[in-house]
Amino acid sequence: MYWEKEQETLEVDLLRKQQLEYIKKIVKRVGKSEYYGKIFKNLGGFSINNWEDFKSLPFTEKQDLRDSFPYGLLVTDLTDVIRLHSSSGTTGNPTVIFHTKNDIADWTNFCARSMYMTGVRKNDVFQNMMGYGLFTGGLGFHYGAEKVGMLTIPSGPGNSKRQLWFMKKFQTSVIHILPNYALRLCSFFEPLNIDPYTDLNLRIAFLGAEPHSEVIRKKIEEIYGLRAFNSYGLSEIYGPGIAFECEEQNGMHIWEDYLYPEIIDPVTGELVPEGEEGELVLTTLRREAMPIIRYRTRDLTRFIPGPCPCGRTHRRIDRIKGRTDDMLIINGVNLFPIQVERAVMECPAVGENYLIEVKTINHMDKLFVHVEVNREAFSGTLSELKKIEKDLTNRLRSEVEVTPEVILVEGGSLPVSEGKAKRVIDNREKG
Ligand code: ADP
Ligand code: ZN
């Protein structure tokens, strides 16, 4: 059941002690980089004796990484670096991250640990449908899966027919896939005459890299006949696998022997009380090439209070609500795309995709939600469609406290993206 029982179930007190020891060491080392060297110099030198000292350290932000391009955060010699990764640049210029051999070995290890935790074993066949290359989704899991000993098919994203061909021919049992792609791939079942329950052998999926609601998880589980586990990561802090759901499927254990997580109020920067929502901040405890201290991820989540029945002591974070910069403000009301997803996807007539659009009408913000409905619903009478529209409007109004205009469209007609889903089009007049 455990990949490394002792580490995964280490008593919380011991885990904290271990973390502080790592922090003392890493803080000594980061001063060698140009970026932290300057910060520590301005602080008049710095060493860590206790948690209070640590918590007085400034945060590191994405912009700091960009401003330090390319080597400002590098601590080791470039000759010790074996890999470069880069963020996909969803929100601005890319950032580059360097890894030594040990950094890659660490990342590989906790990816293996994460996968093993969900029940995959060496006799599984693993199809990795995440992008390989600069994006960390592909390679991180690839190495982890090989470490577990699975037959690993590096199929990458796209080419749906070939994906399903591999799945069928090699009886793939475990997949790693973007949630929005999982919802698209299934539209090929019918034309290819595939019954996922009898022709395929899928039992586990890892879903990650973009926000998705519990309703979407359930939908994917049902369509493919498997159990889906949430996987979180970001390229600045290794990549996927840093936080992962166990068999309880209730929050993601964040690997605290590699990372120190904190949750702060994104406005004040203060730590929030345990269990409250805020922005996740991460410190790498062991990274050699490019350690990062108190990195503001911009991702909103909370610690799930209390121990997990699985016995692991590493804290759990809740499903990511979105990034601080994903928040839309509609006539003064705050809204996250995932709230819209939760509301529309619960309606049985809804298909696989939706799109949020905001426009300015009569100097006011107006929210439009385009929703794909399934074939049966779409071929219904006008009054039946009106009923669905009304139902969706009510669901949305109670979830997001904004009255939207719902536009029903045929399944498969909304634009799809090759990578992470683009859920929002903001067409508001500026100024
Ligand atoms: P980019 O910032 O260019 O998208 P990454 O490819 O490193 O860079 O993506 C990391 C981001 O993806 C995270 O900061 C988070 O916002 C999002 N993400 C990753 N995994 C999940 C997940 N399981 N649920 C929600 N969001 C996720
Ligand atoms: Zn658990």
Short mmCIF file of C-alpha atoms and ligand atoms in Angstrom, two decimals:
data_model
loop_
_atom_site.label_atom_id
_atom_site.label_comp_id
_atom_site.label_asym_id
_atom_site.label_seq_id
_atom_site.Cartn_x
_atom_site.Cartn_y
_atom_site.Cartn_z
CA MET A 1 0.00 0.00 0.00
CA TYR A 2 2.86 2.40 0.73
CA TRP A 3 5.81 3.13 -1.53
CA GLU A 4 7.92 4.33 1.42
CA LYS A 5 5.98 3.54 4.55
CA GLU A 6 8.30 5.20 7.03
CA GLN A 7 8.39 8.53 5.22
CA GLU A 8 4.73 8.55 4.25
CA THR A 9 3.51 7.85 7.78
CA LEU A 10 6.18 9.71 9.75
CA GLU A 11 4.77 11.24 12.93
CA VAL A 12 3.81 14.86 12.39
CA ASP A 13 6.24 16.18 15.04
CA LEU A 14 9.11 14.32 13.43
CA LEU A 15 8.05 15.47 10.00
CA ARG A 16 8.12 19.13 11.14
CA LYS A 17 11.53 18.61 12.73
CA GLN A 18 12.83 17.07 9.54
CA GLN A 19 11.41 19.96 7.53
CA LEU A 20 13.09 22.57 9.73
CA GLU A 21 16.43 20.79 9.32
CA TYR A 22 16.03 20.81 5.56
CA ILE A 23 15.03 24.47 5.65
CA LYS A 24 18.12 25.45 7.64
CA LYS A 25 20.29 23.76 5.05
CA ILE A 26 18.48 25.07 2.01
CA VAL A 27 18.45 28.65 3.28
CA LYS A 28 22.23 28.43 3.66
CA ARG A 29 22.55 27.24 0.09
CA VAL A 30 20.15 29.60 -1.72
CA GLY A 31 22.27 32.60 -0.69
CA LYS A 32 24.71 31.46 -3.38
CA SER A 33 22.27 32.45 -6.09
CA GLU A 34 22.29 35.98 -7.41
CA TYR A 35 18.63 36.50 -6.53
CA TYR A 36 18.60 35.26 -2.91
CA GLY A 37 22.15 36.52 -2.37
CA LYS A 38 20.89 40.04 -2.89
CA ILE A 39 17.86 39.54 -0.64
CA PHE A 40 19.92 38.13 2.21
CA LYS A 41 22.45 40.91 1.86
CA ASN A 42 19.67 43.47 2.20
CA LEU A 43 18.45 41.65 5.31
CA GLY A 44 21.98 41.96 6.73
CA GLY A 45 22.62 38.22 6.50
CA PHE A 46 20.24 35.46 7.43
CA SER A 47 20.15 32.12 9.16
CA ILE A 48 17.28 30.02 10.41
CA ASN A 49 17.01 28.76 13.95
CA ASN A 50 13.27 28.26 14.25
CA TRP A 51 9.97 28.52 12.40
CA GLU A 52 9.57 32.17 13.32
CA ASP A 53 12.80 32.97 11.47
CA PHE A 54 11.55 31.07 8.45
CA LYS A 55 8.21 32.87 8.43
CA SER A 56 9.91 36.22 8.37
CA LEU A 57 11.50 35.44 5.00
CA PRO A 58 10.01 37.26 2.03
CA PHE A 59 7.92 35.44 -0.56
CA THR A 60 9.24 34.62 -4.00
CA GLU A 61 6.90 35.43 -6.87
CA LYS A 62 6.59 34.34 -10.45
CA GLN A 63 7.75 37.78 -11.54
CA ASP A 64 10.97 37.30 -9.55
CA LEU A 65 11.64 34.16 -11.58
CA ARG A 66 11.01 36.03 -14.79
CA ASP A 67 13.20 38.95 -13.75
CA SER A 68 15.99 36.53 -12.85
CA PHE A 69 15.96 34.89 -16.26
CA PRO A 70 17.94 32.84 -17.05
CA TYR A 71 20.37 31.96 -14.22
CA GLY A 72 19.51 34.32 -11.36
CA LEU A 73 18.17 31.55 -9.12
CA LEU A 74 20.70 28.91 -10.03
CA VAL A 75 22.71 27.70 -7.07
CA THR A 76 24.87 24.95 -8.54
CA ASP A 77 27.33 25.06 -11.42
CA LEU A 78 25.65 24.82 -14.77
CA THR A 79 27.74 21.70 -15.40
CA ASP A 80 25.76 19.93 -12.65
CA VAL A 81 22.47 20.72 -14.34
CA ILE A 82 21.02 17.97 -16.50
CA ARG A 83 17.54 19.27 -17.38
CA LEU A 84 15.69 22.47 -18.15
CA HIS A 85 11.91 22.81 -17.99
CA SER A 86 9.73 25.78 -18.67
CA SER A 87 6.25 26.80 -17.66
CA SER A 88 3.74 26.73 -20.48
CA GLY A 89 3.31 30.47 -20.05
CA THR A 90 -0.45 30.40 -19.50
CA THR A 91 -0.14 33.77 -17.84
CA GLY A 92 2.74 35.70 -19.41
CA ASN A 93 6.39 35.04 -20.26
CA PRO A 94 7.75 31.57 -19.59
CA THR A 95 9.99 30.82 -16.63
CA VAL A 96 12.86 28.34 -16.76
CA ILE A 97 13.68 25.79 -14.11
CA PHE A 98 16.89 23.76 -13.79
CA HIS A 99 17.38 20.33 -12.29
CA THR A 100 20.40 18.31 -11.23
CA LYS A 101 20.53 14.53 -11.44
CA ASN A 102 19.37 14.29 -7.81
CA ASP A 103 16.50 16.72 -8.44
CA ILE A 104 15.23 14.49 -11.24
CA ALA A 105 15.68 11.41 -9.05
CA ASP A 106 13.64 13.06 -6.26
CA TRP A 107 10.87 14.09 -8.63
CA THR A 108 10.82 10.61 -10.15
CA ASN A 109 10.57 9.10 -6.70
CA PHE A 110 7.58 11.07 -5.49
CA CYS A 111 5.81 10.59 -8.82
CA ALA A 112 6.26 6.84 -8.34
CA ARG A 113 5.06 7.20 -4.75
CA SER A 114 2.00 9.15 -5.88
CA MET A 115 1.01 6.60 -8.49
CA TYR A 116 1.67 3.62 -6.26
CA MET A 117 -0.56 5.21 -3.62
CA THR A 118 -3.58 4.97 -5.91
CA GLY A 119 -3.03 1.24 -6.41
CA VAL A 120 -1.06 1.01 -9.65
CA ARG A 121 1.51 -1.76 -9.79
CA LYS A 122 4.20 -3.01 -12.15
CA ASN A 123 1.80 -5.21 -14.07
CA ASP A 124 -0.21 -2.17 -15.17
CA VAL A 125 0.05 -0.65 -18.63
CA PHE A 126 0.38 3.12 -18.43
CA GLN A 127 -0.52 5.48 -21.27
CA ASN A 128 0.77 9.00 -20.70
CA MET A 129 -1.35 11.43 -22.72
CA MET A 130 0.28 14.57 -21.30
CA GLY A 131 2.58 16.80 -23.34
CA TYR A 132 6.22 15.77 -23.34
CA GLY A 133 8.90 18.41 -23.67
CA LEU A 134 9.21 21.72 -21.88
CA PHE A 135 5.85 21.18 -20.21
CA THR A 136 6.41 19.07 -17.10
CA GLY A 137 3.25 16.97 -17.43
CA GLY A 138 4.79 14.26 -19.60
CA LEU A 139 8.32 13.56 -18.45
CA GLY A 140 7.72 13.71 -14.69
CA PHE A 141 5.16 10.94 -14.75
CA HIS A 142 7.00 9.02 -17.43
CA TYR A 143 10.00 8.53 -15.17
CA GLY A 144 7.81 7.80 -12.16
CA ALA A 145 5.83 5.16 -14.05
CA GLU A 146 9.00 3.45 -15.20
CA LYS A 147 10.25 3.46 -11.64
CA VAL A 148 7.07 1.67 -10.56
CA GLY A 149 7.88 -0.75 -13.37
CA MET A 150 4.82 -0.26 -15.55
CA LEU A 151 4.89 -0.76 -19.29
CA THR A 152 4.84 2.92 -20.22
CA ILE A 153 3.39 4.19 -23.50
CA PRO A 154 4.58 7.79 -24.09
CA SER A 155 1.72 8.63 -26.43
CA GLY A 156 1.62 12.35 -25.57
CA PRO A 157 -1.53 14.38 -26.21
CA GLY A 158 -3.78 14.47 -29.28
CA ASN A 159 -4.30 12.04 -32.16
CA SER A 160 -7.37 10.52 -30.54
CA LYS A 161 -7.76 7.59 -32.92
CA ARG A 162 -4.24 6.43 -32.25
CA GLN A 163 -4.73 6.90 -28.49
CA LEU A 164 -7.73 4.58 -28.54
CA TRP A 165 -5.96 2.11 -30.79
CA PHE A 166 -3.10 1.83 -28.27
CA MET A 167 -5.54 1.60 -25.41
CA LYS A 168 -7.35 -1.29 -27.02
CA LYS A 169 -4.37 -3.18 -28.46
CA PHE A 170 -2.22 -3.01 -25.35
CA GLN A 171 -5.09 -3.11 -22.88
CA THR A 172 -3.94 0.08 -21.18
CA SER A 173 -5.04 0.05 -17.54
CA VAL A 174 -3.81 3.44 -16.30
CA ILE A 175 -3.97 6.80 -18.06
CA HIS A 176 -2.67 10.29 -17.35
CA ILE A 177 -4.81 12.85 -19.12
CA LEU A 178 -6.05 16.44 -19.03
CA PRO A 179 -9.65 16.45 -17.79
CA ASN A 180 -10.85 18.48 -20.78
CA TYR A 181 -9.19 16.02 -23.15
CA ALA A 182 -10.75 13.05 -21.36
CA LEU A 183 -14.14 14.59 -22.07
CA ARG A 184 -13.28 15.01 -25.72
CA LEU A 185 -11.59 11.67 -26.36
CA CYS A 186 -14.78 9.79 -25.54
CA SER A 187 -16.55 11.34 -28.56
CA PHE A 188 -14.45 8.91 -30.66
CA PHE A 189 -15.94 5.82 -29.02
CA GLU A 190 -18.97 5.73 -31.26
CA PRO A 191 -17.33 6.32 -34.65
CA LEU A 192 -14.63 3.78 -33.79
CA ASN A 193 -17.16 1.36 -32.43
CA ILE A 194 -15.51 1.12 -29.02
CA ASP A 195 -17.34 0.16 -25.87
CA PRO A 196 -15.11 1.41 -23.05
CA TYR A 197 -16.52 -1.11 -20.61
CA THR A 198 -15.92 -4.21 -22.73
CA ASP A 199 -13.22 -3.30 -25.27
CA LEU A 200 -10.94 -1.36 -22.93
CA ASN A 201 -9.25 -2.37 -19.71
CA LEU A 202 -8.97 1.00 -17.97
CA ARG A 203 -9.05 1.07 -14.19
CA ILE A 204 -7.24 4.23 -13.08
CA ALA A 205 -6.86 7.77 -14.43
CA PHE A 206 -4.71 10.61 -13.19
CA LEU A 207 -6.34 13.96 -13.89
CA GLY A 208 -4.42 17.16 -13.48
CA ALA A 209 -2.81 20.32 -14.81
CA GLU A 210 -6.06 22.31 -14.84
CA PRO A 211 -8.91 23.05 -12.48
CA HIS A 212 -11.78 20.59 -12.66
CA SER A 213 -14.73 20.01 -10.39
CA GLU A 214 -15.89 16.90 -8.56
CA VAL A 215 -18.75 16.59 -11.08
CA ILE A 216 -16.22 16.31 -13.91
CA ARG A 217 -14.28 13.65 -12.04
CA LYS A 218 -17.46 11.60 -11.59
CA LYS A 219 -18.39 12.08 -15.22
CA ILE A 220 -15.00 10.82 -16.41
CA GLU A 221 -15.13 7.88 -14.00
CA GLU A 222 -18.49 6.87 -15.34
CA ILE A 223 -17.70 7.32 -19.04
CA TYR A 224 -14.52 5.25 -18.90
CA GLY A 225 -15.41 2.88 -16.04
CA LEU A 226 -12.42 3.71 -13.84
CA ARG A 227 -11.34 5.58 -10.71
CA ALA A 228 -9.89 9.03 -11.30
CA PHE A 229 -7.35 10.68 -9.00
CA ASN A 230 -6.54 14.35 -8.81
CA SER A 231 -2.90 15.31 -9.39
CA TYR A 232 -1.43 18.74 -8.73
CA GLY A 233 1.83 20.35 -9.68
CA LEU A 234 3.52 23.32 -11.29
CA SER A 235 6.73 23.52 -13.24
CA GLU A 236 8.39 26.03 -10.90
CA ILE A 237 8.16 23.40 -8.15
CA TYR A 238 9.18 20.26 -10.09
CA GLY A 239 5.86 19.60 -11.86
CA PRO A 240 3.04 17.07 -11.41
CA GLY A 241 3.16 14.60 -8.54
CA ILE A 242 3.90 17.05 -5.73
CA ALA A 243 0.38 16.61 -4.37
CA PHE A 244 -1.80 13.62 -5.14
CA GLU A 245 -4.96 11.93 -4.02
CA CYS A 246 -4.81 8.67 -2.13
CA GLU A 247 -7.43 5.92 -2.37
CA GLU A 248 -9.75 7.96 -0.16
CA GLN A 249 -10.15 10.43 -3.08
CA ASN A 250 -10.56 13.23 -0.60
CA GLY A 251 -7.86 15.87 -0.99
CA MET A 252 -4.29 15.62 -2.22
CA HIS A 253 -1.41 14.69 0.07
CA ILE A 254 1.35 17.17 -0.46
CA TRP A 255 4.75 15.47 -0.07
CA GLU A 256 6.10 17.21 2.97
CA ASP A 257 9.46 15.49 2.98
CA TYR A 258 10.18 17.36 -0.26
CA LEU A 259 8.16 20.53 0.25
CA TYR A 260 6.98 22.86 2.97
CA PRO A 261 3.48 24.17 2.22
CA GLU A 262 1.81 27.24 3.69
CA ILE A 263 -1.53 28.87 2.94
CA ILE A 264 -1.76 32.64 3.04
CA ASP A 265 -4.30 35.36 2.53
CA PRO A 266 -3.42 36.53 -0.99
CA VAL A 267 -4.14 40.14 -0.09
CA THR A 268 -2.40 40.53 3.28
CA GLY A 269 0.20 37.77 2.93
CA GLU A 270 -0.69 36.52 6.44
CA LEU A 271 -1.07 32.81 7.14
CA VAL A 272 -4.74 31.83 7.27
CA PRO A 273 -6.15 29.67 10.08
CA GLU A 274 -5.95 25.90 9.38
CA GLY A 275 -8.77 24.79 7.08
CA GLU A 276 -9.42 28.20 5.56
CA GLU A 277 -8.98 28.93 1.91
CA GLY A 278 -6.06 30.96 0.61
CA GLU A 279 -3.07 30.93 -1.71
CA LEU A 280 -0.70 27.99 -1.59
CA VAL A 281 2.93 28.88 -0.88
CA LEU A 282 5.65 26.27 -1.35
CA THR A 283 9.27 25.90 -0.30
CA THR A 284 11.43 23.23 -1.89
CA LEU A 285 13.26 21.37 0.87
CA ARG A 286 15.78 19.39 -1.11
CA ARG A 287 16.17 20.90 -4.52
CA GLU A 288 19.79 21.33 -5.53
CA ALA A 289 19.93 23.35 -8.74
CA MET A 290 17.19 25.84 -8.07
CA PRO A 291 15.76 25.85 -4.55
CA ILE A 292 12.84 28.22 -4.10
CA ILE A 293 11.77 29.72 -0.80
CA ARG A 294 8.15 30.58 -0.03
CA TYR A 295 6.96 30.54 -3.63
CA ARG A 296 3.55 32.09 -4.20
CA THR A 297 1.81 29.64 -6.51
CA ARG A 298 -1.29 31.86 -7.01
CA ASP A 299 -3.34 28.67 -6.64
CA LEU A 300 -6.24 28.84 -4.24
CA THR A 301 -6.93 25.91 -1.94
CA ARG A 302 -7.05 25.02 1.76
CA PHE A 303 -5.60 22.38 4.04
CA ILE A 304 -8.13 19.67 4.80
CA PRO A 305 -8.08 19.49 8.59
CA GLY A 306 -7.60 16.22 10.44
CA PRO A 307 -5.74 13.01 9.68
CA CYS A 308 -6.45 10.96 6.56
CA PRO A 309 -7.81 7.44 7.11
CA CYS A 310 -5.07 6.12 4.80
CA GLY A 311 -2.51 6.69 7.54
CA ARG A 312 -0.33 9.15 5.67
CA THR A 313 0.66 12.13 7.78
CA HIS A 314 1.49 14.56 4.97
CA ARG A 315 -1.15 17.26 4.90
CA ARG A 316 -3.88 17.26 2.27
CA ILE A 317 -4.85 20.18 0.10
CA ASP A 318 -8.33 20.56 -1.31
CA ARG A 319 -9.20 20.61 -5.00
CA ILE A 320 -7.70 23.78 -6.55
CA LYS A 321 -10.38 26.44 -6.95
CA GLY A 322 -8.36 28.35 -9.57
CA ARG A 323 -5.57 30.86 -9.68
CA THR A 324 -5.89 34.23 -8.02
CA ASP A 325 -5.65 35.73 -11.52
CA ASP A 326 -8.47 33.52 -12.86
CA MET A 327 -10.99 35.37 -10.78
CA LEU A 328 -13.55 37.34 -12.77
CA ILE A 329 -15.20 40.38 -11.26
CA ILE A 330 -18.67 40.78 -12.75
CA ASN A 331 -20.29 44.06 -11.66
CA GLY A 332 -18.42 43.77 -8.38
CA VAL A 333 -19.19 40.10 -7.75
CA ASN A 334 -16.23 37.68 -7.63
CA LEU A 335 -16.53 34.53 -9.67
CA PHE A 336 -14.28 31.58 -10.51
CA PRO A 337 -14.80 29.52 -13.70
CA ILE A 338 -14.94 26.34 -11.63
CA GLN A 339 -18.11 27.60 -9.92
CA VAL A 340 -19.78 27.87 -13.32
CA GLU A 341 -18.55 24.37 -14.16
CA ARG A 342 -19.96 22.95 -10.94
CA ALA A 343 -23.34 24.50 -11.58
CA VAL A 344 -23.78 23.56 -15.23
CA MET A 345 -22.23 20.10 -15.18
CA GLU A 346 -24.64 18.90 -12.54
CA CYS A 347 -27.53 19.27 -14.97
CA PRO A 348 -28.17 15.89 -16.63
CA ALA A 349 -28.87 17.41 -20.06
CA VAL A 350 -25.43 18.97 -20.25
CA GLY A 351 -22.75 17.45 -22.45
CA GLU A 352 -18.98 17.78 -22.23
CA ASN A 353 -18.05 21.41 -22.73
CA TYR A 354 -18.93 24.96 -21.71
CA LEU A 355 -17.56 28.45 -22.29
CA ILE A 356 -17.83 31.63 -20.27
CA GLU A 357 -18.04 34.95 -22.06
CA VAL A 358 -18.22 38.40 -20.53
CA LYS A 359 -19.28 41.48 -22.50
CA THR A 360 -20.13 45.09 -21.77
CA ILE A 361 -23.78 45.87 -22.43
CA ASN A 362 -25.18 49.31 -21.54
CA HIS A 363 -22.02 50.02 -19.52
CA MET A 364 -22.59 46.94 -17.37
CA ASP A 365 -20.85 43.57 -17.33
CA LYS A 366 -22.97 40.77 -18.73
CA LEU A 367 -22.17 37.11 -18.21
CA PHE A 368 -22.94 34.64 -20.99
CA VAL A 369 -22.54 30.93 -20.47
CA HIS A 370 -22.45 28.78 -23.60
CA VAL A 371 -23.30 25.20 -22.72
CA GLU A 372 -23.14 22.08 -24.87
CA VAL A 373 -26.14 19.84 -24.31
CA ASN A 374 -26.21 16.14 -25.08
CA ARG A 375 -27.72 14.84 -28.28
CA GLU A 376 -30.98 13.68 -26.78
CA ALA A 377 -31.64 17.02 -25.12
CA PHE A 378 -30.61 18.97 -28.19
CA SER A 379 -33.13 17.20 -30.38
CA GLY A 380 -35.93 18.03 -27.94
CA THR A 381 -38.73 20.52 -28.60
CA LEU A 382 -38.29 24.26 -28.19
CA SER A 383 -40.17 24.26 -24.91
CA GLU A 384 -38.00 21.42 -23.59
CA LEU A 385 -34.89 23.41 -24.48
CA LYS A 386 -36.34 26.49 -22.79
CA LYS A 387 -36.84 24.41 -19.67
CA ILE A 388 -33.17 23.34 -19.65
CA GLU A 389 -32.13 26.93 -20.19
CA LYS A 390 -34.20 28.04 -17.23
CA ASP A 391 -32.91 25.23 -15.04
CA LEU A 392 -29.31 26.18 -15.86
CA THR A 393 -29.96 29.87 -15.24
CA ASN A 394 -31.34 29.05 -11.80
CA ARG A 395 -28.47 26.73 -10.95
CA LEU A 396 -25.96 29.37 -11.99
CA ARG A 397 -27.72 32.16 -10.17
CA SER A 398 -27.64 30.28 -6.90
CA GLU A 399 -23.99 29.23 -7.34
CA VAL A 400 -22.45 32.49 -8.53
CA GLU A 401 -24.94 35.17 -7.52
CA VAL A 402 -24.85 36.70 -10.99
CA THR A 403 -27.72 36.28 -13.44
CA PRO A 404 -26.22 34.91 -16.63
CA GLU A 405 -27.62 34.47 -20.07
CA VAL A 406 -27.44 30.78 -20.93
CA ILE A 407 -26.92 29.80 -24.55
CA LEU A 408 -27.48 26.16 -25.38
CA VAL A 409 -25.43 24.69 -28.21
CA GLU A 410 -25.01 21.29 -29.81
CA GLY A 411 -22.47 18.86 -28.36
CA GLY A 412 -19.04 19.27 -29.99
CA SER A 413 -19.69 22.78 -31.33
CA LEU A 414 -17.70 24.88 -28.84
CA PRO A 415 -14.03 25.53 -29.61
CA VAL A 416 -11.57 23.09 -28.06
CA SER A 417 -7.98 23.73 -27.10
CA GLU A 418 -5.07 21.39 -27.71
CA GLY A 419 -3.71 21.78 -24.20
CA LYS A 420 -5.29 23.17 -21.07
CA ALA A 421 -8.88 24.30 -21.58
CA LYS A 422 -9.56 27.97 -22.15
CA ARG A 423 -12.82 28.57 -20.29
CA VAL A 424 -13.18 32.33 -20.40
CA ILE A 425 -13.45 34.91 -23.15
CA ASP A 426 -13.45 38.41 -21.76
CA ASN A 427 -14.83 40.78 -24.39
CA ARG A 428 -15.49 43.68 -22.04
CA GLU A 429 -14.72 47.20 -23.16
CA LYS A 430 -11.54 48.36 -21.49
CA GLY A 431 -11.19 51.64 -19.66
P1 ADP B 1 1.48 27.45 -16.46
O1 ADP B 1 1.55 28.44 -15.34
O2 ADP B 1 2.15 27.96 -17.68
O3 ADP B 1 0.13 26.85 -16.69
P2 ADP B 1 2.30 24.83 -15.54
O4 ADP B 1 2.16 24.04 -16.75
O5 ADP B 1 3.44 24.55 -14.63
O6 ADP B 1 2.44 26.32 -15.92
O7 ADP B 1 0.93 24.69 -14.76
C1 ADP B 1 0.80 24.70 -13.38
C2 ADP B 1 -0.54 25.22 -12.98
O8 ADP B 1 -1.58 24.37 -13.46
C3 ADP B 1 -0.74 25.26 -11.49
O9 ADP B 1 -0.16 26.40 -10.90
C4 ADP B 1 -2.26 25.25 -11.38
O10 ADP B 1 -2.79 26.54 -11.59
C5 ADP B 1 -2.68 24.36 -12.54
N1 ADP B 1 -2.90 22.98 -12.04
C6 ADP B 1 -2.05 21.96 -12.04
N2 ADP B 1 -2.62 20.84 -11.54
C7 ADP B 1 -3.88 21.17 -11.19
C8 ADP B 1 -4.98 20.46 -10.60
N3 ADP B 1 -4.91 19.18 -10.27
N4 ADP B 1 -6.11 21.15 -10.38
C9 ADP B 1 -6.20 22.46 -10.71
N5 ADP B 1 -5.23 23.17 -11.26
C10 ADP B 1 -4.07 22.54 -11.51
ZN ZN B 2 -4.80 9.66 2.43
#
